C-alpha cells in the first residue's frame, strides 16, 4: 500500500563542544512510509530531538554530520543549500516543537505568523485564500476563527498547541514531526491534542514522526516504533510486535516502568544508574552497565552494536538478541 | 488612578519649586555678578556700576531677590536678560530652541536608525571577523572622550580637508543682500523636514498591509521616488526657489555636527541592539521561523529585530529628554547658536534671568517626561497601579 517517503540510513552526528565531541546520533537508520506513523521513544538526552532537527537540517551550528543520508522521496537532504532547504521545510516536512508555548513570536499576530509561511511557499495565493485556508485549519483543530487576530499571549497553552498544529499543516506537508508536542500540557489537554493530531493525520493521509519519552503515548499514536538509547536505535519494529514481545532489555525496562490499567497489578520497576555521557566513546553495548541481565559478551563489552532481524520488520540490537 | 495622578502632579509642583529656589541660590553663590566686569574699566566712574546694579535690583538682599523672582516667575514674568538687554529670556529661547531641536532630532533619528541596523547585523553575524572589528569600533566610539573627538573631526574635515565650514550657522557674506532673515529660512527648513518625514511615514504605514513582499518593495520604492519628485518641485518653484540658496547654506553647516554626533550616538544603540538581539536569537520562535522556511533576511528583520526593538525605543525616548542639556558640548565646539550655547553663555556671564529661564525650561521638560513615564507605567502595569492607589 505504501511507498517509502523518508529514508534515513546510517545517520551519525556529533556536537562539537569544548569538552569534546558529543555523539548525539549514532548510526541511526529508519524509513517512514507515506501515511504511516513512526514513533521515536527514549529518555531525555538520548538524541531524539537531534534526529528530528537533522531531518529538517535545523541542527545547531556546532553539530557535524559525519555520515549517513536522509532521503525524502529519493532526494538527498544532507548537503542541500540553504535556499533549497527552505523549499523543503514546511512544504514537505513540518515540525511541531517541544515547547509550543515559545514557538510563537510574541509580537506578531497568530494569523500573520501562519500566513507568513504560506506566503513563502504559495506566493501566488491571495490574502483571502490564505485566510480561508487558515480558518479551515482552525476548524479542523477545534479553534475559533478569531484566534487569527490574537497575539500569542492571549491564548491558553492548549490553544497555542492547537494553533501550532494548524501552523504545521498550513503548507500541506507530507510529513509532520511532532517533537514531544504535549509535554508541557496537562493530561486532559494532552489527550485532546493527541486525538486532534490523530484525526488530522487520518483525514489528510499524512506521515507522522512522533517523538516522546512517554511510551504509553507512543503506543497509542504509532504504527512503527524505534527505541533509542544513548544515540543509537536499540530496537525497531511494528508497534504491536515491539509491545507484545520486547526483545531489548531497555525496551522491557521502559515498559515495566509504566503502569498499565488492565491486567494484573505489578510493582513498577525503575532502572538503576543513569544514561552514559555521550562525550566518551562507548565500547560495545552502551546499555550493558545498566542491563538487568547482561550476557557474558555484553559484560566484557566485546559485542559491537548493530541491529539484527528477529521478526517481520522487527530488529533488535545484536547484544540483547543473544542474551534472551 | 485619578488620585495617583493628582498626587503625582502636586509632587511635581513641589519638586519644581525646590528646583527654582536651589538653582537661584546656586547661581548667586558664584562670586561677583553680571556687571562685575564694569569695575575693570578704569574710565567708568564707580557710580555707573552702582547705578546699573540698582537698576537690576542686584543690591537687594538675597532672600528678597529669591522671593521676588519666584513670585514673578509664577506670574509669568521672567525678567530681562542682562547680556542681551532688552530682550527677554523667553524671546531668546524661542529663537534658539528650534535650532537645537532641529539639529538633534535629525541626529537622534539617524543615530538610532543606523545604530539599530548595525546592531542587528552584528548580532546576526556573531563570530565573524567583520562583527569583531565593528564591535571594537563601536565600543571605541561609545567610550571616546567626546570633546576631543569632535575637535578632531572639526580639525580633519573642516581644516585639513576643508570640506565643511568650521562651525557656525551660516556664512554671513552670503546673507548681506538676503531678503529673508536666517530664522525665516530656518523655519522653512524645519517645515520642509517635518512634512517630508511625515509623508515618508505615511508611505510606510499605508504599504505595510500589501501581502506580497515584492509588490510592497516596489510600491515603497515608487512612493520614495514620488516624494523626491515632490521635494524637487517644491524647491524649484515660487518663493522656495528664492530661499533655496540660503537654505542650502544652513543645511551645509549642519552636516559636520550631525555626522560627528551621529558617529558617537549610534554606537550606544548598536551595542544595545546587538546584546538584546543575541538574546532573542536564542528563543524558540526563531527556530520555528527557520523551520517554516522563511528567508534569512525575514527571520532577522521581522522576527528577531522586531522583538529587540523594544529596549531601543525606550532608550530613544529617554534620549529625547536629554537633548537640550546634551547639546551644550556640541554647540560650543561647532559654534552652533542653539540652546546649549545660550545656556553656557548665560552661566559664564552670570546672566541669572536667562540662565534661570533656560534651566527651568529643561527642568519642566524633565519633570513632564517623568510624569508621563510614571503615569503610563501605572497605566500599563496593574501592580504599580494598585500600589499607587494605597
PDB file of C-alpha atoms in Angstrom, chain B residues 2-111:
ATOM      1  CA  UNK B   2      -7.037  59.824  39.286  1.00  0.00           C
ATOM      2  CA  UNK B   3      -5.874  60.204  42.888  1.00  0.00           C
ATOM      3  CA  UNK B   4      -2.470  58.920  41.897  1.00  0.00           C
ATOM      4  CA  UNK B   5      -2.249  61.372  39.016  1.00  0.00           C
ATOM      5  CA  UNK B   6      -3.247  64.329  41.203  1.00  0.00           C
ATOM      6  CA  UNK B   7      -0.781  63.246  43.892  1.00  0.00           C
ATOM      7  CA  UNK B   8       1.993  62.926  41.352  1.00  0.00           C
ATOM      8  CA  UNK B   9       1.134  66.346  39.969  1.00  0.00           C
ATOM      9  CA  UNK B  10       1.424  68.042  43.368  1.00  0.00           C
ATOM     10  CA  UNK B  11       4.693  66.287  43.990  1.00  0.00           C
ATOM     11  CA  UNK B  12       5.856  67.671  40.701  1.00  0.00           C
ATOM     12  CA  UNK B  13       4.946  71.235  41.658  1.00  0.00           C
ATOM     13  CA  UNK B  14       6.811  70.946  44.947  1.00  0.00           C
ATOM     14  CA  UNK B  15       9.873  69.494  43.256  1.00  0.00           C
ATOM     15  CA  UNK B  16       9.804  72.307  40.725  1.00  0.00           C
ATOM     16  CA  UNK B  17       9.559  74.924  43.464  1.00  0.00           C
ATOM     17  CA  UNK B  18      12.591  73.441  45.227  1.00  0.00           C
ATOM     18  CA  UNK B  19      14.374  73.265  41.903  1.00  0.00           C
ATOM     19  CA  UNK B  20      13.797  77.002  41.327  1.00  0.00           C
ATOM     20  CA  UNK B  21      14.976  78.069  44.788  1.00  0.00           C
ATOM     21  CA  UNK B  22      18.074  75.874  44.778  1.00  0.00           C
ATOM     22  CA  UNK B  23      19.098  76.900  41.267  1.00  0.00           C
ATOM     23  CA  UNK B  24      18.670  80.567  42.111  1.00  0.00           C
ATOM     24  CA  UNK B  25      20.784  80.230  45.242  1.00  0.00           C
ATOM     25  CA  UNK B  26      23.437  78.306  43.337  1.00  0.00           C
ATOM     26  CA  UNK B  27      23.729  80.993  40.681  1.00  0.00           C
ATOM     27  CA  UNK B  28      24.125  83.572  43.411  1.00  0.00           C
ATOM     28  CA  UNK B  29      26.864  81.519  45.017  1.00  0.00           C
ATOM     29  CA  UNK B  30      29.085  82.287  42.020  1.00  0.00           C
ATOM     30  CA  UNK B  31      31.414  85.111  43.103  1.00  0.00           C
ATOM     31  CA  UNK B  32      30.702  88.545  41.636  1.00  0.00           C
ATOM     32  CA  UNK B  33      27.761  89.378  39.436  1.00  0.00           C
ATOM     33  CA  UNK B  34      26.924  90.005  35.814  1.00  0.00           C
ATOM     34  CA  UNK B  35      28.228  93.551  35.966  1.00  0.00           C
ATOM     35  CA  UNK B  36      31.464  92.993  37.883  1.00  0.00           C
ATOM     36  CA  UNK B  37      33.378  93.419  34.662  1.00  0.00           C
ATOM     37  CA  UNK B  38      32.315  97.071  34.561  1.00  0.00           C
ATOM     38  CA  UNK B  39      34.592  97.679  37.541  1.00  0.00           C
ATOM     39  CA  UNK B  40      37.588  96.642  35.467  1.00  0.00           C
ATOM     40  CA  UNK B  41      37.098  99.597  33.180  1.00  0.00           C
ATOM     41  CA  UNK B  42      39.100 102.483  34.709  1.00  0.00           C
ATOM     42  CA  UNK B  43      37.299 105.035  32.538  1.00  0.00           C
ATOM     43  CA  UNK B  44      33.913 104.221  34.081  1.00  0.00           C
ATOM     44  CA  UNK B  45      33.009 106.077  37.267  1.00  0.00           C
ATOM     45  CA  UNK B  46      32.106 103.816  40.216  1.00  0.00           C
ATOM     46  CA  UNK B  47      28.657 105.406  40.367  1.00  0.00           C
ATOM     47  CA  UNK B  48      27.818 103.965  36.974  1.00  0.00           C
ATOM     48  CA  UNK B  49      28.367 100.467  38.306  1.00  0.00           C
ATOM     49  CA  UNK B  50      26.320 101.234  41.411  1.00  0.00           C
ATOM     50  CA  UNK B  51      23.508 102.602  39.263  1.00  0.00           C
ATOM     51  CA  UNK B  52      23.447  99.584  36.973  1.00  0.00           C
ATOM     52  CA  UNK B  53      23.279  97.244  39.944  1.00  0.00           C
ATOM     53  CA  UNK B  54      20.422  99.172  41.481  1.00  0.00           C
ATOM     54  CA  UNK B  55      18.585  99.280  38.161  1.00  0.00           C
ATOM     55  CA  UNK B  56      18.614  95.478  38.009  1.00  0.00           C
ATOM     56  CA  UNK B  57      17.841  95.070  41.709  1.00  0.00           C
ATOM     57  CA  UNK B  58      21.121  93.288  42.433  1.00  0.00           C
ATOM     58  CA  UNK B  59      21.725  95.396  45.538  1.00  0.00           C
ATOM     59  CA  UNK B  60      18.743  93.919  47.368  1.00  0.00           C
ATOM     60  CA  UNK B  61      19.392  91.194  49.946  1.00  0.00           C
ATOM     61  CA  UNK B  62      19.370  87.631  48.637  1.00  0.00           C
ATOM     62  CA  UNK B  63      16.180  86.408  50.359  1.00  0.00           C
ATOM     63  CA  UNK B  64      14.240  89.346  48.929  1.00  0.00           C
ATOM     64  CA  UNK B  65      15.514  88.621  45.443  1.00  0.00           C
ATOM     65  CA  UNK B  66      14.607  84.934  45.669  1.00  0.00           C
ATOM     66  CA  UNK B  67      11.135  85.847  46.821  1.00  0.00           C
ATOM     67  CA  UNK B  68      10.681  88.406  44.057  1.00  0.00           C
ATOM     68  CA  UNK B  69      12.000  86.050  41.406  1.00  0.00           C
ATOM     69  CA  UNK B  70       9.712  83.208  42.360  1.00  0.00           C
ATOM     70  CA  UNK B  71       6.627  85.376  42.632  1.00  0.00           C
ATOM     71  CA  UNK B  72       7.385  86.919  39.262  1.00  0.00           C
ATOM     72  CA  UNK B  73       8.126  83.506  37.790  1.00  0.00           C
ATOM     73  CA  UNK B  74       4.679  82.183  38.622  1.00  0.00           C
ATOM     74  CA  UNK B  75       3.176  85.404  37.280  1.00  0.00           C
ATOM     75  CA  UNK B  76       4.910  84.586  34.014  1.00  0.00           C
ATOM     76  CA  UNK B  77       7.479  87.374  34.230  1.00  0.00           C
ATOM     77  CA  UNK B  78      10.996  86.079  33.692  1.00  0.00           C
ATOM     78  CA  UNK B  79      12.708  89.433  33.699  1.00  0.00           C
ATOM     79  CA  UNK B  80      15.221  90.667  31.124  1.00  0.00           C
ATOM     80  CA  UNK B  81      18.440  89.107  30.003  1.00  0.00           C
ATOM     81  CA  UNK B  82      21.400  91.089  31.340  1.00  0.00           C
ATOM     82  CA  UNK B  83      23.641  90.374  28.401  1.00  0.00           C
ATOM     83  CA  UNK B  84      21.026  90.701  25.673  1.00  0.00           C
ATOM     84  CA  UNK B  85      19.165  93.594  27.297  1.00  0.00           C
ATOM     85  CA  UNK B  86      16.398  94.486  26.469  1.00  0.00           C
ATOM     86  CA  UNK B  87      15.486  91.047  25.096  1.00  0.00           C
ATOM     87  CA  UNK B  88      13.599  88.689  27.381  1.00  0.00           C
ATOM     88  CA  UNK B  89      14.696  85.094  28.119  1.00  0.00           C
ATOM     89  CA  UNK B  90      11.539  83.763  26.501  1.00  0.00           C
ATOM     90  CA  UNK B  91      12.282  85.638  23.326  1.00  0.00           C
ATOM     91  CA  UNK B  92      15.835  84.256  23.272  1.00  0.00           C
ATOM     92  CA  UNK B  93      14.760  80.695  23.997  1.00  0.00           C
ATOM     93  CA  UNK B  94      12.109  80.871  21.284  1.00  0.00           C
ATOM     94  CA  UNK B  95      14.836  81.862  18.854  1.00  0.00           C
ATOM     95  CA  UNK B  96      17.409  79.265  19.895  1.00  0.00           C
ATOM     96  CA  UNK B  97      15.304  76.243  20.753  1.00  0.00           C
ATOM     97  CA  UNK B  98      14.214  75.334  17.179  1.00  0.00           C
ATOM     98  CA  UNK B  99      17.855  75.272  16.071  1.00  0.00           C
ATOM     99  CA  UNK B 100      18.813  72.826  18.789  1.00  0.00           C
ATOM    100  CA  UNK B 101      15.726  70.688  18.311  1.00  0.00           C
ATOM    101  CA  UNK B 102      16.205  70.526  14.544  1.00  0.00           C
ATOM    102  CA  UNK B 103      19.877  69.529  14.737  1.00  0.00           C
ATOM    103  CA  UNK B 104      19.474  66.964  17.482  1.00  0.00           C
ATOM    104  CA  UNK B 105      16.225  65.448  16.258  1.00  0.00           C
ATOM    105  CA  UNK B 106      17.893  64.708  12.949  1.00  0.00           C
ATOM    106  CA  UNK B 107      20.973  63.373  14.747  1.00  0.00           C
ATOM    107  CA  UNK B 108      18.924  61.135  17.013  1.00  0.00           C
ATOM    108  CA  UNK B 109      16.723  59.748  14.277  1.00  0.00           C
ATOM    109  CA  UNK B 110      19.746  58.937  12.119  1.00  0.00           C
ATOM    110  CA  UNK B 111      21.762  57.598  15.056  1.00  0.00           C
TER     111      UNK B 111
END
